CSV table of C-alpha atoms in Angstrom, one decimal:
chain,number,residue,atom,x,y,z
A,230,UNK,CA,36.7,-17.1,-46.3
A,231,UNK,CA,34.2,-15.0,-48.7
A,232,UNK,CA,36.7,-13.3,-50.9
A,233,UNK,CA,34.1,-10.5,-51.2
A,234,UNK,CA,35.0,-9.4,-47.7
A,235,UNK,CA,38.4,-7.9,-49.2
A,236,UNK,CA,36.3,-5.8,-51.0
A,237,UNK,CA,34.8,-3.8,-48.0
A,238,UNK,CA,36.5,-0.6,-46.8
A,239,UNK,CA,36.9,0.1,-43.3
A,240,UNK,CA,33.7,1.7,-42.0
A,241,UNK,CA,33.7,5.3,-41.1
A,242,UNK,CA,34.0,5.1,-37.4
A,243,UNK,CA,36.9,2.6,-37.6
A,244,UNK,CA,38.8,5.2,-40.2
A,245,UNK,CA,38.0,7.7,-37.8
A,246,UNK,CA,39.5,5.6,-34.6
A,247,UNK,CA,42.6,5.1,-36.9
A,248,UNK,CA,42.6,9.1,-37.5
A,249,UNK,CA,42.7,9.6,-33.7
A,250,UNK,CA,45.1,7.3,-32.9
A,251,UNK,CA,47.8,8.6,-31.1
A,252,UNK,CA,46.3,11.9,-30.2
A,253,UNK,CA,45.7,13.1,-26.6
A,254,UNK,CA,42.6,15.8,-26.8
A,255,UNK,CA,43.2,18.5,-24.3
A,256,UNK,CA,42.5,17.6,-21.0
A,257,UNK,CA,40.8,20.9,-20.6
A,258,UNK,CA,37.7,20.2,-22.4
A,259,UNK,CA,35.7,17.3,-21.6
A,260,UNK,CA,34.7,15.2,-24.6
A,261,UNK,CA,31.7,15.9,-26.8
A,262,UNK,CA,31.1,13.6,-29.6
A,263,UNK,CA,28.9,14.7,-32.8
A,264,UNK,CA,30.4,12.0,-35.0
A,265,UNK,CA,28.0,9.1,-34.4
A,266,UNK,CA,24.3,9.2,-35.1
A,267,UNK,CA,22.9,7.5,-31.9
A,268,UNK,CA,20.0,9.1,-30.6
A,269,UNK,CA,20.7,10.2,-27.1
A,270,UNK,CA,17.4,11.5,-25.8
A,271,UNK,CA,15.7,9.5,-23.2
A,272,UNK,CA,13.8,6.3,-24.0
A,273,UNK,CA,10.0,7.2,-23.4
A,274,UNK,CA,9.0,5.7,-20.1
A,275,UNK,CA,5.6,4.2,-21.5
A,276,UNK,CA,8.1,2.3,-24.1
A,277,UNK,CA,10.3,0.6,-21.1
A,278,UNK,CA,7.2,-0.1,-18.9
A,279,UNK,CA,5.7,-1.8,-22.1
A,280,UNK,CA,8.9,-3.9,-22.6
A,281,UNK,CA,9.3,-4.9,-18.5
A,282,UNK,CA,5.7,-5.7,-18.5
A,283,UNK,CA,6.2,-8.6,-21.3
A,284,UNK,CA,9.4,-10.0,-19.5
A,285,UNK,CA,7.2,-12.5,-17.7
A,286,UNK,CA,6.1,-14.4,-20.8
A,287,UNK,CA,7.4,-12.9,-23.6
A,288,UNK,CA,10.9,-14.9,-23.5
A,289,UNK,CA,9.5,-18.2,-23.4
A,290,UNK,CA,9.2,-19.3,-27.1
A,291,UNK,CA,10.8,-18.9,-30.1
A,292,UNK,CA,9.4,-15.6,-32.3
A,293,UNK,CA,8.1,-16.1,-35.7
A,294,UNK,CA,9.9,-14.7,-38.5
A,295,UNK,CA,7.1,-12.8,-40.3
A,296,UNK,CA,6.5,-11.2,-36.7
A,297,UNK,CA,3.1,-11.3,-34.6
A,298,UNK,CA,-0.2,-10.2,-36.6
A,299,UNK,CA,-0.7,-7.3,-33.8
A,300,UNK,CA,3.1,-6.2,-34.5
A,301,UNK,CA,2.2,-6.0,-38.2
A,302,UNK,CA,-1.2,-4.4,-37.9
A,303,UNK,CA,0.2,-1.8,-35.8
A,304,UNK,CA,3.3,-1.0,-38.2
A,305,UNK,CA,0.2,-1.0,-41.1
A,306,UNK,CA,-1.7,1.6,-39.0
A,307,UNK,CA,1.1,3.8,-38.7
A,308,UNK,CA,1.6,3.7,-42.0
A,309,UNK,CA,-2.2,4.9,-42.8
A,310,UNK,CA,-1.9,7.5,-40.3
A,311,UNK,CA,1.3,8.9,-41.3
A,312,UNK,CA,1.1,8.7,-45.2
A,313,UNK,CA,-2.4,7.6,-46.0
A,314,UNK,CA,-1.5,4.6,-47.6
A,315,UNK,CA,-3.3,1.2,-47.1
A,316,UNK,CA,-1.2,-2.1,-47.0
A,317,UNK,CA,-1.8,-5.4,-46.2
A,318,UNK,CA,-0.4,-6.5,-42.9
A,319,UNK,CA,0.1,-9.7,-43.8
A,320,UNK,CA,1.5,-9.7,-46.9
A,321,UNK,CA,3.1,-6.4,-47.1
A,322,UNK,CA,4.6,-5.4,-44.0
A,323,UNK,CA,7.4,-7.5,-42.3
A,324,UNK,CA,9.1,-6.4,-39.0
A,325,UNK,CA,12.7,-6.3,-38.8
A,326,UNK,CA,15.7,-5.7,-36.3
A,327,UNK,CA,16.2,-2.3,-37.3
A,328,UNK,CA,16.7,-0.5,-40.6
A,329,UNK,CA,20.3,-1.3,-41.2
A,330,UNK,CA,20.3,-4.9,-41.0
A,331,UNK,CA,17.3,-4.9,-43.2
A,332,UNK,CA,19.2,-2.7,-45.9
A,333,UNK,CA,21.7,-5.1,-46.0
A,334,UNK,CA,19.9,-8.1,-46.0
A,335,UNK,CA,17.5,-7.1,-48.9
A,336,UNK,CA,20.4,-6.7,-51.4
A,337,UNK,CA,21.2,-10.4,-50.7
A,338,UNK,CA,17.6,-11.3,-51.6
A,339,UNK,CA,17.1,-8.9,-54.5
A,340,UNK,CA,20.4,-9.0,-56.3
A,341,UNK,CA,21.1,-11.9,-58.9
A,342,UNK,CA,24.8,-11.6,-59.6
A,343,UNK,CA,25.0,-15.5,-59.8
A,344,UNK,CA,25.3,-15.8,-63.4
A,345,UNK,CA,26.1,-13.3,-66.8
A,346,UNK,CA,22.8,-11.9,-68.0
A,347,UNK,CA,21.1,-12.5,-64.7
A,348,UNK,CA,19.5,-8.7,-65.2
A,349,UNK,CA,16.2,-8.8,-66.5
A,350,UNK,CA,17.6,-7.1,-69.4
A,351,UNK,CA,20.5,-9.6,-70.2
A,352,UNK,CA,22.9,-6.8,-69.7
A,353,UNK,CA,25.5,-8.5,-67.7
A,354,UNK,CA,27.1,-7.7,-64.5
A,355,UNK,CA,24.6,-6.3,-61.6
A,356,UNK,CA,24.9,-3.0,-60.4
A,357,UNK,CA,23.3,-1.3,-57.5
A,358,UNK,CA,23.1,2.4,-57.2
A,359,UNK,CA,22.8,5.0,-54.6
A,360,UNK,CA,23.6,8.6,-54.2
A,361,UNK,CA,27.2,9.7,-53.4
A,362,UNK,CA,27.7,10.7,-50.3
A,363,UNK,CA,25.9,7.9,-48.7
A,364,UNK,CA,25.2,5.9,-45.6
A,365,UNK,CA,28.0,3.1,-45.9
A,366,UNK,CA,25.7,-0.1,-45.5
A,367,UNK,CA,24.6,0.5,-49.2
A,368,UNK,CA,28.0,0.0,-50.4
A,369,UNK,CA,28.6,-3.2,-48.0
A,370,UNK,CA,25.5,-4.8,-48.9
A,371,UNK,CA,26.3,-4.3,-52.7
A,372,UNK,CA,30.0,-6.0,-52.6
A,373,UNK,CA,28.6,-9.2,-50.5
A,374,UNK,CA,25.9,-9.5,-52.8
A,375,UNK,CA,28.4,-10.1,-55.5
A,376,UNK,CA,27.0,-6.9,-57.4
A,377,UNK,CA,29.3,-3.5,-58.3
A,378,UNK,CA,28.2,-0.2,-56.8
A,379,UNK,CA,27.6,3.1,-58.8
A,380,UNK,CA,27.5,5.9,-57.0
A,381,UNK,CA,25.4,9.2,-58.4
A,382,UNK,CA,27.0,12.4,-57.6
A,383,UNK,CA,24.7,14.8,-55.8
A,384,UNK,CA,24.1,18.5,-56.6
A,385,UNK,CA,24.9,20.8,-53.8
A,386,UNK,CA,23.3,23.6,-55.7
A,387,UNK,CA,20.3,21.7,-55.7
A,388,UNK,CA,20.0,20.9,-52.2
A,389,UNK,CA,22.2,17.8,-52.4
A,390,UNK,CA,19.6,16.0,-54.9
A,391,UNK,CA,21.2,12.7,-56.7
A,392,UNK,CA,21.9,13.6,-60.3
A,393,UNK,CA,19.5,10.5,-61.5
A,394,UNK,CA,19.2,12.4,-64.7
A,395,UNK,CA,23.0,12.3,-65.6
A,396,UNK,CA,23.2,8.2,-65.0
A,397,UNK,CA,23.7,6.9,-68.5
A,398,UNK,CA,21.4,4.2,-70.1
A,399,UNK,CA,23.8,1.7,-70.1
A,400,UNK,CA,24.2,2.0,-66.3
A,401,UNK,CA,20.5,1.5,-65.7
A,402,UNK,CA,20.1,-1.6,-67.8
A,403,UNK,CA,22.7,-3.5,-65.7
A,404,UNK,CA,20.7,-2.1,-62.3
A,405,UNK,CA,19.2,-4.4,-59.9
A,406,UNK,CA,18.7,-2.3,-57.2
A,407,UNK,CA,18.4,1.5,-56.3
A,408,UNK,CA,19.1,2.5,-52.5
A,409,UNK,CA,17.7,6.0,-51.9
A,410,UNK,CA,17.8,7.9,-48.5
A,411,UNK,CA,14.8,10.6,-47.9
A,412,UNK,CA,15.5,12.2,-45.5
A,413,UNK,CA,19.3,11.9,-46.3
A,414,UNK,CA,22.2,10.8,-44.4
A,415,UNK,CA,24.3,12.8,-44.4
A,416,UNK,CA,22.9,16.2,-46.3
A,417,UNK,CA,19.3,16.1,-44.5
A,418,UNK,CA,17.8,16.4,-48.1
A,419,UNK,CA,14.4,15.7,-48.8
A,420,UNK,CA,13.2,13.9,-52.1
A,421,UNK,CA,10.5,15.9,-54.0
A,422,UNK,CA,7.5,13.9,-56.0
A,423,UNK,CA,9.3,14.9,-59.2
A,424,UNK,CA,12.3,13.0,-58.3
A,425,UNK,CA,10.2,10.0,-57.4
A,426,UNK,CA,8.3,10.2,-60.5
A,427,UNK,CA,11.7,10.1,-62.3
A,428,UNK,CA,13.0,7.0,-60.3
A,429,UNK,CA,9.6,5.0,-60.8
A,430,UNK,CA,9.9,6.0,-64.6
A,431,UNK,CA,13.3,4.6,-64.9
A,432,UNK,CA,12.5,1.4,-62.9
A,433,UNK,CA,9.6,0.5,-65.2
A,434,UNK,CA,11.9,1.2,-68.0
A,435,UNK,CA,14.8,-1.0,-66.7
A,436,UNK,CA,13.1,-3.4,-64.4
A,437,UNK,CA,14.9,-2.4,-60.9
A,438,UNK,CA,13.8,-2.5,-57.3
A,439,UNK,CA,13.9,0.6,-55.2
A,440,UNK,CA,14.7,0.8,-51.7
A,441,UNK,CA,13.7,3.7,-49.5
A,442,UNK,CA,15.5,4.1,-46.5
A,443,UNK,CA,13.4,6.3,-44.1
A,444,UNK,CA,14.8,6.2,-40.9
A,445,UNK,CA,14.7,9.7,-40.1
A,446,UNK,CA,11.4,10.5,-41.7
A,447,UNK,CA,10.0,11.8,-38.1
A,448,UNK,CA,12.9,14.2,-37.6
A,449,UNK,CA,11.8,17.3,-39.9
A,450,UNK,CA,12.0,21.2,-39.3
A,451,UNK,CA,9.4,22.4,-41.8
A,452,UNK,CA,5.8,22.4,-41.5
A,453,UNK,CA,5.1,19.4,-43.8
A,454,UNK,CA,6.5,16.0,-43.1
A,455,UNK,CA,8.9,14.5,-45.8
A,456,UNK,CA,7.2,12.4,-48.4
A,457,UNK,CA,7.6,8.8,-48.2
A,458,UNK,CA,8.1,6.4,-50.8
A,459,UNK,CA,5.1,4.4,-50.7
A,460,UNK,CA,3.1,7.9,-50.3
A,461,UNK,CA,4.6,9.2,-53.4
A,462,UNK,CA,3.9,6.1,-55.3
A,463,UNK,CA,0.1,6.3,-54.0
A,464,UNK,CA,0.1,9.6,-55.3
A,465,UNK,CA,1.3,8.8,-58.8
A,466,UNK,CA,-0.8,5.9,-58.8
A,467,UNK,CA,0.8,3.0,-58.2
A,468,UNK,CA,-0.8,1.7,-55.4
A,469,UNK,CA,0.5,-1.8,-56.0
A,470,UNK,CA,3.8,-0.6,-54.7
A,471,UNK,CA,5.3,-2.8,-57.4
A,472,UNK,CA,9.3,-3.1,-57.2
A,473,UNK,CA,9.1,-0.5,-54.4
A,474,UNK,CA,10.1,-1.3,-50.6
A,475,UNK,CA,10.4,1.2,-48.0
A,476,UNK,CA,12.6,0.6,-44.8
A,477,UNK,CA,12.2,2.3,-41.2
A,478,UNK,CA,12.8,2.2,-37.9
A,479,UNK,CA,12.0,3.1,-34.2
A,480,UNK,CA,15.5,4.2,-33.3
A,481,UNK,CA,15.5,7.8,-34.1
A,482,UNK,CA,11.9,8.3,-34.1
A,483,UNK,CA,11.5,7.1,-30.5
A,484,UNK,CA,15.1,7.1,-29.2
A,485,UNK,CA,15.2,3.3,-29.0
A,486,UNK,CA,18.7,2.2,-30.9
A,487,UNK,CA,18.9,-0.5,-28.6
A,488,UNK,CA,15.9,-1.9,-29.1
A,489,UNK,CA,16.9,-2.9,-32.8
A,490,UNK,CA,13.2,-2.6,-34.1
A,491,UNK,CA,11.7,-1.4,-37.4
A,492,UNK,CA,9.9,-2.9,-40.5
A,493,UNK,CA,9.8,-3.0,-44.2
A,494,UNK,CA,6.8,-2.6,-46.4
A,495,UNK,CA,5.9,-2.4,-50.1
A,496,UNK,CA,5.6,-4.7,-52.8
A,497,UNK,CA,3.8,-8.2,-51.7
A,498,UNK,CA,6.2,-10.3,-54.1
A,499,UNK,CA,9.9,-8.9,-52.7
A,500,UNK,CA,8.7,-9.3,-49.1
A,501,UNK,CA,7.6,-13.1,-49.7
A,502,UNK,CA,11.0,-13.6,-51.0
A,503,UNK,CA,12.7,-11.6,-48.3
A,504,UNK,CA,10.6,-13.4,-45.3
A,505,UNK,CA,12.0,-16.8,-47.1
A,506,UNK,CA,15.6,-15.3,-46.9
A,507,UNK,CA,15.3,-14.2,-43.3
A,508,UNK,CA,13.6,-17.3,-42.1
A,509,UNK,CA,17.2,-19.1,-43.0
A,510,UNK,CA,19.2,-16.1,-42.0
A,511,UNK,CA,17.4,-16.2,-38.3
A,512,UNK,CA,16.4,-12.7,-38.1
A,513,UNK,CA,13.2,-12.7,-35.8
A,514,UNK,CA,12.2,-10.0,-33.2
A,515,UNK,CA,11.9,-11.0,-29.5
A,516,UNK,CA,8.2,-10.5,-28.2
A,517,UNK,CA,9.4,-8.6,-25.5
A,518,UNK,CA,10.8,-6.0,-28.2
A,519,UNK,CA,7.4,-6.6,-30.4
A,520,UNK,CA,5.4,-5.5,-27.4
A,521,UNK,CA,7.3,-2.2,-26.7
A,522,UNK,CA,7.5,-1.8,-30.6
A,523,UNK,CA,3.6,-2.2,-30.8
A,524,UNK,CA,3.3,0.7,-28.1
A,525,UNK,CA,6.0,2.9,-29.4
A,526,UNK,CA,4.1,2.9,-33.3
A,527,UNK,CA,1.0,3.6,-31.6
A,528,UNK,CA,2.0,6.9,-30.2
A,529,UNK,CA,2.9,10.3,-31.4
A,530,UNK,CA,3.2,12.3,-28.4
A,531,UNK,CA,6.6,11.4,-27.9
A,532,UNK,CA,7.6,12.2,-31.4
A,533,UNK,CA,6.6,15.5,-31.5
A,534,UNK,CA,8.6,16.1,-28.0
A,535,UNK,CA,11.4,14.6,-30.1
A,536,UNK,CA,10.9,17.0,-32.7
A,537,UNK,CA,11.0,19.6,-30.6
A,538,UNK,CA,14.0,18.9,-28.9
A,539,UNK,CA,15.9,18.7,-32.5
A,540,UNK,CA,14.6,22.0,-33.8
A,541,UNK,CA,15.6,23.6,-30.6
A,542,UNK,CA,19.3,22.4,-31.1
A,543,UNK,CA,19.5,23.7,-34.4
A,544,UNK,CA,18.1,27.0,-33.9
A,545,UNK,CA,20.6,27.2,-31.2
A,546,UNK,CA,23.6,25.8,-33.1
A,547,UNK,CA,23.4,27.2,-36.5
A,548,UNK,CA,23.7,30.9,-36.1
A,549,UNK,CA,26.9,30.3,-34.0
A,550,UNK,CA,28.6,28.2,-36.5
A,551,UNK,CA,27.0,30.3,-39.9
A,552,UNK,CA,29.8,32.8,-39.6
A,553,UNK,CA,32.5,30.9,-39.7
A,554,UNK,CA,31.2,27.6,-41.7
A,555,UNK,CA,29.0,27.0,-44.8
A,556,UNK,CA,26.0,25.4,-42.7
A,557,UNK,CA,22.2,25.9,-43.0
A,558,UNK,CA,19.2,23.8,-41.1
A,559,UNK,CA,18.5,20.6,-43.3
A,560,UNK,CA,15.1,19.9,-44.4
A,561,UNK,CA,15.1,16.7,-41.9
A,562,UNK,CA,17.3,14.4,-40.0
A,563,UNK,CA,19.6,15.1,-37.1
A,564,UNK,CA,22.9,16.0,-39.3
A,565,UNK,CA,24.7,19.1,-39.8
A,566,UNK,CA,26.7,18.7,-43.3
A,567,UNK,CA,28.9,21.6,-42.9
A,568,UNK,CA,31.3,22.8,-45.1
A,569,UNK,CA,34.8,24.1,-44.2
A,570,UNK,CA,36.5,27.3,-43.8
A,571,UNK,CA,38.7,28.1,-46.9
A,572,UNK,CA,41.5,27.2,-44.8
A,573,UNK,CA,40.5,23.8,-44.3
A,574,UNK,CA,38.5,22.9,-47.6
A,575,UNK,CA,40.9,20.4,-48.9
A,576,UNK,CA,41.2,18.7,-45.4
A,577,UNK,CA,38.3,17.5,-43.7
A,578,UNK,CA,40.4,14.8,-42.0
A,579,UNK,CA,42.9,17.2,-40.6
A,580,UNK,CA,40.5,19.5,-39.6
A,581,UNK,CA,38.5,16.6,-37.5
A,582,UNK,CA,41.9,15.4,-36.0
A,583,UNK,CA,43.0,18.9,-34.9
A,584,UNK,CA,39.6,19.9,-33.3
A,585,UNK,CA,39.9,16.5,-31.5
A,586,UNK,CA,43.3,17.1,-30.2
A,587,UNK,CA,43.0,20.7,-29.1
A,588,UNK,CA,39.1,21.0,-28.2
A,589,UNK,CA,37.7,17.2,-27.5
A,590,UNK,CA,35.1,17.9,-29.9
A,591,UNK,CA,34.4,14.6,-32.5
A,592,UNK,CA,33.4,15.3,-35.9
A,593,UNK,CA,33.0,12.9,-38.8
A,594,UNK,CA,35.3,14.0,-42.0
A,595,UNK,CA,33.0,14.3,-45.0
A,596,UNK,CA,35.0,12.2,-47.2
A,597,UNK,CA,34.7,9.2,-45.0
A,598,UNK,CA,30.9,9.3,-46.4
A,599,UNK,CA,32.0,9.7,-50.1
A,600,UNK,CA,33.6,8.0,-53.0
A,601,UNK,CA,35.8,9.7,-55.5
A,602,UNK,CA,34.2,9.8,-59.0
A,603,UNK,CA,35.8,11.8,-62.0
A,604,UNK,CA,38.6,12.8,-59.7
A,605,UNK,CA,36.0,14.2,-56.8
A,606,UNK,CA,34.9,13.1,-53.5
A,607,UNK,CA,31.7,14.8,-52.7
A,608,UNK,CA,32.3,14.7,-49.2
A,609,UNK,CA,35.7,16.2,-49.4
A,610,UNK,CA,35.7,19.7,-47.6
A,611,UNK,CA,33.0,19.0,-45.4
A,612,UNK,CA,32.1,17.3,-41.6
A,613,UNK,CA,29.0,15.9,-40.6
A,614,UNK,CA,27.9,16.5,-37.3
A,615,UNK,CA,25.2,14.9,-35.6
A,616,UNK,CA,23.1,17.0,-33.0
A,617,UNK,CA,22.2,14.1,-30.7
A,618,UNK,CA,23.7,15.4,-27.4
A,619,UNK,CA,21.4,17.8,-25.6
A,620,UNK,CA,20.9,21.3,-26.4
A,621,UNK,CA,23.7,22.5,-24.0
A,622,UNK,CA,26.2,20.4,-25.1
A,623,UNK,CA,25.8,21.1,-28.9
A,624,UNK,CA,26.1,24.9,-28.0
A,625,UNK,CA,29.2,24.1,-26.2
A,626,UNK,CA,30.4,22.0,-28.9
A,627,UNK,CA,29.7,24.8,-31.5
A,628,UNK,CA,31.0,27.4,-29.6
A,629,UNK,CA,34.5,25.2,-29.2
A,630,UNK,CA,34.2,24.7,-33.0
A,631,UNK,CA,34.1,28.3,-33.5
A,632,UNK,CA,37.1,29.2,-31.7
A,633,UNK,CA,38.9,26.6,-33.3
A,634,UNK,CA,38.3,27.9,-36.5
A,635,UNK,CA,39.1,31.5,-35.4
A,636,UNK,CA,42.5,30.3,-33.9
A,637,UNK,CA,43.1,28.8,-37.4
A,638,UNK,CA,42.2,32.0,-39.6
A,639,UNK,CA,45.0,33.2,-41.4
């Protein structure tokens, strides 16, 4: 077996299952899960119809790994419409089976950990850098690529912005890949242009690739949509998108997590090698899914409606929780990154377990999404709540959480 597998930590939801093992939740309450970030709004009918309409002919041949020209053009058109950036659909766009598998596979393409000094700067063992807390795929992709993870602490006082400026130069010199997530999971924070400028300057100096995870970009609560990586590059005159790849998905935007459809775009040289890797890896999108994806990328009305639903949920839930927890609406995404009341601030796992047992509400302990650095796990004392259920159910969950906290206040 691959010895690197032994380095993987249990995935957060497996840890949650283990935490709840042996617990029988209170039968007086029906279960409500805020634990998993799985969209549960209905899939738009026109997307279902597009998929069904292609079933007769769409399954009769092997799909191309590069995707159809029509799908790549639809993705490029969306980038122009959404971010005002122009890409070559033949060389700078590649359809993928959702952003999760692409985030993992990209590290296997980019990281060169085969020999000492593989870093362009000749600095030795490869590092992959990402914020802390983080989406756990980043760590798994790093370890199985043979690299070492380096977690950058985030600053709660600065809306959980990663402290890139505190990373030592000797770390940057060994870095081959940086994962960023904007809007962030679990914090919902959006990277401003100045933060992008700093990362681009560091990339130019040290030669690392930036992978911009943007799967939550269409769920936002300000009037201005979140800045994307390619958009930031274009604003700063980097129109060749050198050492930059963005990754996005239809799962959250269009409520189609079961379709497993997204795309990557950016540096043509990176995408050329990524396509080579994927040709051997066997990652090709079904033409049936591709047809439905073209329809989804071409429509914004359902996205605006989806965003409205999430706004309504946050508007209803945050005022309920604010008196008993440290909560505020995020910039974007569908998570509340909620701080514990004093009685639980050192025991987020105990909070999640007791809440599940007594009120049948599932939340994810924040410590499961972070890693200890300098004796501190930045997720400790917080829980992540995914407001993915319908508004009434989210409100009921919030009311139960309030009752639970009030019943345990000294």
